[in-house]
Amino acid sequence: MVNAVIQVLLVEDDEDDYITTRSLLLKIKGTKFELEWAQTYDDALSQMVQGVHDIYLVSDRLGTKSGLDLLREAFHKGCHVPIILIADESTLDKSLQDKLLKEGDEAIDIVAIQAGAADYLIKTELDERTIERSIHYALERHRTLSQLREALAEKSQIAEAIANMTVGVMITDPHQPGNPVIFVNAAFTALTGYTHQEILGKSCRSLQGAETDRAIVEQVHAAMKAHQPITRTLLNDRKDGTPFWNELSIHPVFNAEGKLTHFIGFQTDVSARKLAEAARSETEERYTLAVQGANDGIWDWNLQTHQIYFSPRWKTMLGYEESDISDRLDEWFDRVHPEDLYWLKHKIKAHINGVTTHFECQYRIQHHDGHYRWMLSRGLAVRDGLGQATRMAGFQTDTTGWKQAEEKLFHDAFYDTLTGLPNRVLLTERMRHAIQLAQRNPDLMFAVLFIDLDRFKVINDSLGHMLGDQLLIDIANRFLRCLRPGDTVARLGGDEFVVLLEEVKDTSAAIAVADRIQAELAQSFDLEGHEVYTAASIGIAFSTVGYERPEDLLRDADTAMYRAKAQGRRRYEIFQPGMHTNAMALLQLETDLRRAIERQELCLHYQPIVSLRTCQIVGVEALVRWQHPQRGLILPGEFIPLAEETGLIVPIGSWVLREACRQIGEWQSQNRSKEPLMVHVNLSGRQFSPQLTDEIHQILQKTRLLPQQLKLEITETVLMENAESAIETLKQLRQLGIQLAIDDFGTGYSSLSYLHRLPIDTLKIDRSFTSKIDFDGEQLAIVRTIITLAWNLGMEVIAEGIETSKQLAQLRALRCEYGQGYLFAKPLASLMTDLPLVENCARSRMG
């Protein structure tokens, strides 16, 4: 069960019967029921249509109205919750006799099943064991069928899930004229003789022959038109014209919005059973021949002598020889799984007593090798002139493969295939249940932890996806060690996990779990000899916010997780309402940024680069700005990190390159007497691709800018993340004549062993060092070391962030060649042709 508590609505107008049923549910151990009571037809219908309960127990009589009418109307109005009909034998003849006479001489359970009931119980036979098993059976059957329908909605899953079924499967499209066939499995083609090509796109009427009962066909059409399931046996023809008895079971398949998407039909050849039934009215010899030729196991039970005949096939299906099994009923019942024996006997008794028109039960039975196999047993009773059953015969079909396929479909629908943890679907159901409990009882506080692994992509790309998958499995196992048995940890996909903590007393309990998770991740992982470390950013959301939907809860926990990641990773953050507002603002900013290029909202400002020796402008650095239509000018510190995260930095970076080269080329052509001006353009790590060199070459050709006038600035962190491929790309750029600089040198992580191999022309000293050299001796020593390193490697040096004359004097004393900063000029919207910058530089030198 997905839910620990089963929500039950009892529809009963008799208070004594309500009290009796409630007492039975309270006696049941191991399962908790929450019972609500509806006394009237209208009240019950209103609640059943809402579908807020797990199951409905409906009395067959509600004042002057019938429980059967309630079933029909509820299902007609969209109720998909299983319903169990409970009837009083003393009122059957009075309240239902007329209805049964009008609808045909059918037993009450058939009427109930046609109305949509999942099961049928007699009030006088109710006890806690009977009602518990009936409820669990109805819920299990309903859930299995629902998951099968959902899984079958995807064609790729259909082929995989039912490829090994021995039952013929056909799926049709109700939205196309003629309801054409869109899928059949191998068992269907073997059964009918038609190939896939011959049946796909055709109407399923191709199986009907001259002897097909038209009345049954009309019943099938009526059920499909009403979007109702139906099971009927009719005579069909194979491709070669030979007839066969086909037991056809058709079910409508609905999507998540409740709309009909397909019909799925299961087809079984029951000719052997029909032969066996016909043989009973013929001679014993013909009966024996039919039994021997049947592929299913036949059984024939004499209710008067208590002897039962098992055909040779029935025995071989269980791995036994003819002489190994006698004619005692215990040979059958003693091998049935203890959990299934009650229902087998219950359904046999119901048919013998005339409650059901036929016997059908699926159960597990022990094979000679000790393993249990799933069997479907069906049969009919032979009655005397007084209606008493004297004999009961039927057949047994091995459905193990089908059952395993159903179980696989169910598991795949709710669990992650890699880690075995619950997936998003199951997590959502459990969160929805936790929300409902909290709404009923605000004291039941719960928490959700959204976990995103830090640097998983680096590990995955470095060691490969196989070891990456193994790391996820190991992490999942460690998460399980951090939780209580009743808590849930689910994998949403990739490196994202979610923990649901139910019934926490306060926020400290969730924080303690987050700390345990970080402690577990702090221990190394051994991946085939590779010692790997990881950590996680965790966002925590508590039920005290008052959630009504699981998706809102996940959204806020995810928002808090991103806050933790932005604060430095390897930590947790608790969701606060203001975070959602910030997240929405960030989302709006991303939306606006995606349109900024096409709307021409981006612009470039240029900050001069000055020779500290000659005080001449030798170049400019192109810096992108965003002229937002509502917010005005936005600086790169606010939108560039977002562009990096979303990948928008690639088109933005391409635009900056094109626009900077175009403007410099245009300025140069207007000022031919001026010396060629160098333009510096920052390059993002995301722009490093095999196409980068060709792109820049085309830009230079189109703008007619000399390659020697372009200098690309790359941070050392970007270079070191993939040093070998970076070296190759940089060499290609140098071959074009483009100059290269390392930006913000000393602030990232670098390797001196790689530095001398890089075709770098310039090192740029970060402003964090420059701003302190006039009062911090350590920073001054670092700057001196960088300048000396650059000289030894044959590189130029540019100091960023020069703001005071004293800083300029220190840099000149260290023989730094170039500089830029507010002392000279802030970034300018247009290129300046006069030289106030030189005068500032000269005055500082003279002073």
PDB file of C-alpha atoms in Angstrom, residues 13 26 114 197 200 326 339 394 409 475 484 657 836:
ATOM      1  CA  ASP A  13     -28.798   4.259   6.031  1.00  0.00           C
ATOM      2  CA  LEU A  26     -11.667  -1.434  14.528  1.00  0.00           C
ATOM      3  CA  GLN A 114     -21.763  -4.683 -14.373  1.00  0.00           C
ATOM      4  CA  GLN A 197       1.532  -5.749 -40.970  1.00  0.00           C
ATOM      5  CA  LEU A 200      -2.139  -2.848 -37.785  1.00  0.00           C
ATOM      6  CA  SER A 326      -4.730 -38.461  -6.135  1.00  0.00           C
ATOM      7  CA  GLU A 339      -2.431 -15.932   1.779  1.00  0.00           C
ATOM      8  CA  GLY A 394     -13.142 -25.851 -14.938  1.00  0.00           C
ATOM      9  CA  LEU A 409       4.997  -2.446 -14.639  1.00  0.00           C
ATOM     10  CA  ILE A 475      24.917   7.506  -2.073  1.00  0.00           C
ATOM     11  CA  ARG A 484      13.913   6.157  10.187  1.00  0.00           C
ATOM     12  CA  LEU A 657      32.702  39.399 -29.763  1.00  0.00           C
ATOM     13  CA  PRO A 836      42.396  63.463 -20.250  1.00  0.00           C
TER      14      PRO A 836
END
